[in-house]
Amino acid sequence: MTLTIFNKADDNDAFLTIDGQVGEPLMKNDRMECRISENSLHLIRPPKTMFFDVLRQKLKWGER
């Protein structure tokens, strides 16, 4: 399966940002494609670690 996106915005009016990294400016008619990989990845998460616990730690919520 492939998802294709065409940028119709004027040059430098749209940015592509992946996984929170620095955005890359797009030019008009740029094309982005996302495809399903043939490879899979199995992630291991500690049993008592929840999403908001990690977010709280990374964003330093509740710290002074």
CSV table of C-alpha atoms in Angstrom, one decimal:
chain,number,residue,atom,x,y,z
A,1,MET,CA,0.0,0.0,0.0
A,2,THR,CA,1.3,3.5,-0.9
A,3,LEU,CA,0.0,6.9,0.2
A,4,THR,CA,1.0,9.7,-2.1
A,5,ILE,CA,0.6,13.4,-1.2
A,6,PHE,CA,1.1,16.2,-3.6
A,7,ASN,CA,1.9,19.7,-2.3
A,8,LYS,CA,-0.3,22.3,-3.9
A,9,ALA,CA,0.8,25.2,-1.7
A,10,ASP,CA,3.1,27.9,-3.0
A,11,ASP,CA,6.9,27.4,-2.5
A,12,ASN,CA,8.0,27.4,1.2
A,13,ASP,CA,4.3,27.7,2.4
A,14,ALA,CA,4.3,24.0,3.5
A,15,PHE,CA,6.8,22.0,5.6
A,16,LEU,CA,7.3,18.3,6.0
A,17,THR,CA,8.1,17.4,9.6
A,18,ILE,CA,8.7,13.7,10.5
A,19,ASP,CA,8.8,12.5,14.1
A,20,GLY,CA,9.1,16.0,15.6
A,21,GLN,CA,12.4,16.8,13.8
A,22,VAL,CA,13.2,20.1,12.0
A,23,GLY,CA,10.7,20.7,9.2
A,24,GLU,CA,11.8,20.7,5.6
A,25,PRO,CA,10.3,23.3,3.3
A,26,LEU,CA,8.3,22.0,0.4
A,27,MET,CA,8.1,23.4,-3.1
A,28,LYS,CA,4.9,23.5,-5.1
A,29,ASN,CA,4.1,20.1,-6.7
A,30,ASP,CA,6.5,18.2,-4.5
A,31,ARG,CA,5.4,14.7,-3.9
A,32,MET,CA,5.7,12.6,-0.7
A,33,GLU,CA,5.2,8.9,-0.6
A,34,CYS,CA,4.6,6.6,2.4
A,35,ARG,CA,4.8,2.9,1.9
A,36,ILE,CA,4.3,-0.1,4.1
A,37,SER,CA,7.7,-1.7,4.8
A,38,GLU,CA,8.3,-5.4,4.1
A,39,ASN,CA,10.0,-5.5,7.5
A,40,SER,CA,8.3,-5.4,10.9
A,41,LEU,CA,9.6,-4.1,14.2
A,42,HIS,CA,8.6,-5.5,17.6
A,43,LEU,CA,8.9,-3.0,20.4
A,44,ILE,CA,9.2,-3.9,24.0
A,45,ARG,CA,7.8,-1.6,26.7
A,46,PRO,CA,8.3,-2.0,30.4
A,47,PRO,CA,5.0,-3.3,31.8
A,48,LYS,CA,4.3,-0.4,34.1
A,49,THR,CA,5.4,2.5,31.8
A,50,MET,CA,2.5,4.4,30.4
A,51,PHE,CA,2.5,6.9,27.6
A,52,PHE,CA,1.7,9.9,29.9
A,53,ASP,CA,4.5,8.8,32.3
A,54,VAL,CA,7.0,9.1,29.5
A,55,LEU,CA,5.5,12.4,28.3
A,56,ARG,CA,5.6,13.8,31.8
A,57,GLN,CA,9.3,12.8,32.1
A,58,LYS,CA,10.3,14.2,28.7
A,59,LEU,CA,8.4,17.5,29.2
A,60,LYS,CA,9.5,17.7,32.8
A,61,TRP,CA,5.9,18.2,34.0
A,62,GLY,CA,5.6,18.6,37.8
A,63,GLU,CA,9.3,19.5,38.2
A,64,ARG,CA,10.5,22.8,39.7
